[in-house]
Tab-separated table of C-alpha atoms in Angstrom:
chain	number	residue	atom	x	y	z
R	1	MET	CA	-82.963	-30.556	-46.395
R	2	ALA	CA	-80.728	-27.554	-47.081
R	3	SER	CA	-82.155	-25.654	-44.135
R	4	PHE	CA	-81.611	-28.688	-41.887
R	5	LEU	CA	-77.939	-28.863	-42.913
R	6	LEU	CA	-77.558	-25.139	-42.293
R	7	LEU	CA	-79.043	-25.491	-38.819
R	8	ALA	CA	-76.745	-28.436	-38.090
R	9	ILE	CA	-73.686	-26.422	-39.188
R	10	LEU	CA	-74.737	-23.439	-37.094
R	11	ALA	CA	-75.332	-25.660	-34.063
R	12	PHE	CA	-71.916	-27.304	-34.474
R	13	ASP	CA	-70.274	-23.895	-34.806
R	14	LEU	CA	-72.065	-22.745	-31.663
R	15	VAL	CA	-70.781	-25.768	-29.741
R	16	LEU	CA	-67.206	-25.018	-30.843
R	17	ASN	CA	-67.540	-21.362	-29.873
R	18	VAL	CA	-68.997	-22.212	-26.473
R	19	SER	CA	-66.143	-24.678	-25.870
R	20	ALA	CA	-63.542	-22.118	-26.945
R	21	ASN	CA	-65.159	-19.484	-24.730
R	22	ALA	CA	-65.048	-21.879	-21.758
R	23	GLU	CA	-61.336	-22.481	-22.330
R	24	GLY	CA	-60.738	-18.753	-22.656
R	25	ASP	CA	-62.613	-18.188	-19.412
R	26	ALA	CA	-60.477	-20.836	-17.703
R	27	LEU	CA	-57.224	-19.246	-18.862
R	28	TYR	CA	-58.423	-15.752	-18.007
R	29	ALA	CA	-59.341	-16.973	-14.512
R	30	TRP	CA	-55.728	-18.114	-14.184
R	31	LYS	CA	-54.405	-14.785	-15.472
R	32	THR	CA	-56.319	-12.891	-12.768
R	33	LYS	CA	-54.456	-14.901	-10.099
R	34	LEU	CA	-50.982	-14.298	-11.530
R	35	VAL	CA	-48.516	-11.479	-10.989
R	36	ASP	CA	-47.090	-10.615	-14.393
R	37	PRO	CA	-44.473	-7.830	-14.108
R	38	ASN	CA	-43.328	-8.214	-17.728
R	39	ASN	CA	-46.868	-8.195	-19.200
R	40	VAL	CA	-46.338	-11.462	-21.058
R	41	LEU	CA	-50.080	-12.158	-20.666
R	42	GLN	CA	-51.182	-8.779	-22.012
R	43	SER	CA	-52.843	-10.408	-25.022
R	44	TRP	CA	-55.026	-12.659	-22.838
R	45	ASP	CA	-58.193	-10.656	-23.481
R	46	ALA	CA	-61.419	-12.100	-22.092
R	47	THR	CA	-63.532	-10.200	-24.647
R	48	LEU	CA	-62.215	-12.231	-27.606
R	49	ILE	CA	-64.240	-15.160	-28.989
R	50	ASN	CA	-61.533	-17.684	-28.157
R	51	PRO	CA	-57.980	-17.701	-26.772
R	52	CYS	CA	-56.332	-18.918	-29.985
R	53	THR	CA	-54.989	-15.463	-30.861
R	54	TRP	CA	-53.330	-15.049	-27.463
R	55	PHE	CA	-49.562	-15.167	-27.220
R	56	HIS	CA	-48.104	-18.349	-25.627
R	57	VAL	CA	-51.280	-20.317	-26.501
R	58	THR	CA	-51.570	-22.852	-29.348
R	59	CYS	CA	-54.868	-24.283	-30.623
R	60	ASN	CA	-55.949	-27.060	-32.967
R	61	SER	CA	-58.179	-26.672	-36.022
R	62	ASP	CA	-61.257	-26.719	-33.756
R	63	ASN	CA	-60.021	-23.674	-31.824
R	64	SER	CA	-59.346	-25.769	-28.739
R	65	VAL	CA	-56.216	-25.110	-26.672
R	66	THR	CA	-53.514	-27.748	-27.124
R	67	ARG	CA	-50.423	-26.026	-25.756
R	68	ILE	CA	-49.428	-23.396	-23.195
R	69	ASP	CA	-45.820	-22.138	-23.292
R	70	LEU	CA	-44.908	-19.877	-20.385
R	71	GLU	CA	-41.351	-20.935	-19.641
R	72	ASP	CA	-39.144	-18.394	-17.845
R	73	ALA	CA	-41.811	-15.667	-17.938
R	74	ASN	CA	-41.212	-14.297	-14.414
R	75	LEU	CA	-44.762	-15.178	-13.382
R	76	SER	CA	-45.783	-15.683	-9.777
R	77	GLY	CA	-48.993	-16.906	-8.210
R	78	PRO	CA	-50.826	-20.251	-8.167
R	79	LEU	CA	-52.021	-22.788	-10.660
R	80	VAL	CA	-55.832	-22.823	-10.663
R	81	PRO	CA	-58.384	-25.675	-10.793
R	82	GLN	CA	-59.896	-24.199	-13.969
R	83	LEU	CA	-56.888	-25.471	-15.918
R	84	GLY	CA	-58.520	-28.896	-15.705
R	85	GLN	CA	-61.148	-27.662	-18.189
R	86	LEU	CA	-58.646	-27.597	-21.083
R	87	SER	CA	-59.653	-31.048	-22.241
R	88	ASN	CA	-57.458	-31.102	-25.378
R	89	LEU	CA	-54.326	-29.697	-23.765
R	90	GLN	CA	-51.217	-31.684	-24.669
R	91	TYR	CA	-48.370	-29.494	-23.381
R	92	LEU	CA	-48.345	-27.455	-20.172
R	93	GLU	CA	-44.964	-25.716	-20.012
R	94	VAL	CA	-44.763	-23.392	-17.007
R	95	CYS	CA	-41.214	-24.099	-15.855
R	96	SER	CA	-38.685	-21.604	-14.467
R	97	ASN	CA	-41.135	-19.152	-12.907
R	98	ASN	CA	-42.210	-18.379	-9.338
R	99	ILE	CA	-45.438	-20.380	-9.367
R	100	SER	CA	-46.462	-21.275	-5.804
R	101	GLY	CA	-49.193	-23.150	-3.988
R	102	THR	CA	-50.225	-26.720	-4.713
R	103	ILE	CA	-50.717	-28.671	-7.933
R	104	PRO	CA	-54.514	-28.776	-8.388
R	105	LYS	CA	-55.978	-32.256	-8.483
R	106	GLU	CA	-57.949	-31.109	-11.538
R	107	ILE	CA	-54.757	-31.348	-13.616
R	108	GLY	CA	-55.588	-35.055	-13.632
R	109	ASN	CA	-58.548	-34.237	-15.919
R	110	LEU	CA	-56.150	-33.366	-18.764
R	111	THR	CA	-56.138	-36.869	-20.196
R	112	ASN	CA	-54.594	-35.762	-23.513
R	113	LEU	CA	-51.545	-34.296	-21.779
R	114	VAL	CA	-48.204	-35.422	-23.214
R	115	SER	CA	-45.851	-33.134	-21.291
R	116	LEU	CA	-46.232	-31.587	-17.835
R	117	ASP	CA	-43.259	-29.336	-17.076
R	118	LEU	CA	-43.524	-27.417	-13.793
R	119	PHE	CA	-39.877	-27.577	-12.727
R	120	PHE	CA	-37.974	-24.686	-11.122
R	121	ASN	CA	-40.933	-23.094	-9.363
R	122	ARG	CA	-42.056	-22.815	-5.733
R	123	LEU	CA	-44.807	-25.422	-5.714
R	124	SER	CA	-45.549	-27.116	-2.390
R	125	GLY	CA	-47.810	-29.815	-0.993
R	126	PRO	CA	-48.286	-33.337	-2.353
R	127	ILE	CA	-48.173	-34.643	-5.895
R	128	PRO	CA	-51.862	-35.317	-6.644
R	129	ASP	CA	-52.793	-38.959	-7.001
R	130	THR	CA	-55.003	-37.892	-9.924
R	131	LEU	CA	-51.929	-37.422	-12.132
R	132	GLY	CA	-52.115	-41.182	-12.612
R	133	ASN	CA	-55.072	-40.477	-14.928
R	134	LEU	CA	-52.685	-38.962	-17.475
R	135	GLN	CA	-52.175	-42.185	-19.376
R	136	ARG	CA	-50.705	-40.442	-22.464
R	137	LEU	CA	-48.062	-38.568	-20.488
R	138	ARG	CA	-44.491	-38.958	-21.748
R	139	PHE	CA	-42.682	-36.176	-19.865
R	140	LEU	CA	-43.240	-35.406	-16.173
R	141	ARG	CA	-40.783	-32.906	-14.705
R	142	LEU	CA	-41.603	-31.514	-11.274
R	143	ASN	CA	-38.035	-31.082	-10.044
R	144	ASN	CA	-36.715	-28.134	-8.043
R	145	ASN	CA	-39.868	-27.273	-6.134
R	146	ASN	CA	-40.949	-27.748	-2.507
R	147	LEU	CA	-43.232	-30.740	-3.054
R	148	SER	CA	-43.750	-33.048	-0.082
R	149	GLY	CA	-45.401	-36.336	0.820
R	150	ASN	CA	-45.160	-39.720	-0.859
R	151	ILE	CA	-44.786	-40.437	-4.560
R	152	PRO	CA	-48.266	-41.580	-5.677
R	153	MET	CA	-48.328	-45.206	-6.744
R	154	SER	CA	-50.783	-44.196	-9.478
R	155	LEU	CA	-47.884	-42.683	-11.438
R	156	THR	CA	-46.398	-46.143	-11.959
R	157	THR	CA	-49.417	-47.083	-14.114
R	158	ILE	CA	-48.496	-44.554	-16.825
R	159	ALA	CA	-46.944	-46.943	-19.344
R	160	SER	CA	-46.125	-44.130	-21.800
R	161	LEU	CA	-43.889	-42.273	-19.321
R	162	GLN	CA	-40.402	-41.788	-20.806
R	163	VAL	CA	-38.883	-38.936	-18.791
R	164	LEU	CA	-39.411	-38.479	-15.043
R	165	ASP	CA	-37.710	-35.918	-12.811
R	166	LEU	CA	-38.874	-35.494	-9.212
R	167	SER	CA	-35.471	-34.436	-7.901
R	168	SER	CA	-34.759	-31.569	-5.487
R	169	ASN	CA	-38.020	-31.591	-3.548
R	170	ASN	CA	-39.044	-32.666	-0.028
R	171	LEU	CA	-40.640	-35.979	-0.961
R	172	THR	CA	-40.681	-38.817	1.577
R	173	GLY	CA	-41.351	-42.554	1.751
R	174	ASP	CA	-40.411	-45.405	-0.535
R	175	ILE	CA	-39.508	-44.943	-4.174
R	176	PRO	CA	-41.821	-47.159	-6.244
R	177	ILE	CA	-40.062	-49.702	-8.446
R	178	ASN	CA	-43.012	-51.289	-10.209
R	179	GLY	CA	-44.609	-50.436	-13.536
R	180	SER	CA	-42.988	-47.653	-15.530
R	181	PHE	CA	-40.842	-46.700	-12.522
R	182	ALA	CA	-38.761	-49.853	-12.973
R	183	PHE	CA	-36.924	-48.079	-15.804
R	184	PHE	CA	-35.960	-44.863	-13.976
R	185	THR	CA	-32.585	-44.381	-12.300
R	186	PRO	CA	-31.842	-42.718	-8.936
R	187	MET	CA	-31.198	-39.484	-10.865
R	188	SER	CA	-34.967	-39.042	-11.162
R	189	PHE	CA	-35.282	-38.885	-7.352
R	190	ARG	CA	-32.034	-37.333	-6.092
R	191	ASN	CA	-31.964	-34.526	-3.501
R	192	ASN	CA	-35.037	-35.722	-1.626
R	193	PRO	CA	-33.528	-36.537	1.802
R	194	GLY	CA	-36.735	-38.190	3.015
R	195	LEU	CA	-36.967	-40.667	0.150
R	196	LYS	CA	-35.802	-44.203	0.842
R	197	PRO	CA	-33.545	-45.906	-1.711
R	198	GLN	CA	-35.158	-48.198	-4.190
R	199	LYS	CA	-35.573	-51.674	-2.757
R	200	PHE	CA	-35.017	-53.977	-5.664
R	201	PRO	CA	-36.032	-57.597	-4.964
R	202	PRO	CA	-33.063	-59.928	-4.420
R	203	PRO	CA	-32.143	-62.107	-7.359
R	204	PRO	CA	-33.291	-65.721	-7.106
R	205	PRO	CA	-30.664	-68.114	-5.690
R	206	SER	CA	-28.650	-69.821	-8.390
R	207	PHE	CA	-29.666	-73.399	-9.007
R	208	GLN	CA	-26.761	-75.723	-8.336
R	209	ILE	CA	-26.667	-79.395	-9.354
R	210	ALA	CA	-25.268	-81.689	-6.673
R	211	PRO	CA	-22.162	-83.595	-7.830
R	212	THR	CA	-22.849	-87.151	-8.958
R	213	PRO	CA	-20.993	-89.721	-6.787
R	214	SER	CA	-18.391	-91.790	-8.641
R	215	ALA	CA	-19.610	-95.209	-9.825
R	216	GLY	CA	-16.773	-97.276	-8.311
R	217	GLY	CA	-16.564	-95.875	-4.775
R	218	PRO	CA	-13.618	-96.576	-2.483
R	219	SER	CA	-11.956	-99.991	-2.839
R	220	SER	CA	-12.190	-102.324	0.161
R	221	ALA	CA	-8.975	-103.326	1.897
């Protein structure tokens, strides 16, 4: 029995290490695509067992990545599809850099994500429809990029969404007003010349009761 428990513990530990290694590989694959003049990613060493000792990376008790903080780090280069492998990631903070290219559709695999902050970069292309899979998302800030195309209707299904900023892009089409988007003001969409104003449905006509004719009526001459 004791040997069985030992084998079970070793197997569980192996699974955790393999998972951590996969996440480290994913982040290192991203590092190789980035230009990092200030060496803020110097600690991202692919030879380590897991990425939990790297600067700007936070992990949970299972050595799985839960947070990436790379705000204002003077990084340039793309986001990579491998980021979608960080299954426990809750915060992706990569704002105020020079990140370019498109938002990978694989970001929609990060179903534990609470905050996605990519504002003040040089991202282009459409907002992936797959971001609608992020049903725990509370903060979505993609403002001040070069994003184009329509706002995906899938985003309106994120009931947890509290903060939305898509301003200062090149988005086009109608601004959705259903679902969670019913609570956002025009400030969330400003400086997108191709976006059409929100078309709120007209209020129902007021119900008016016809006046009751007087009982006596006009007297006869």
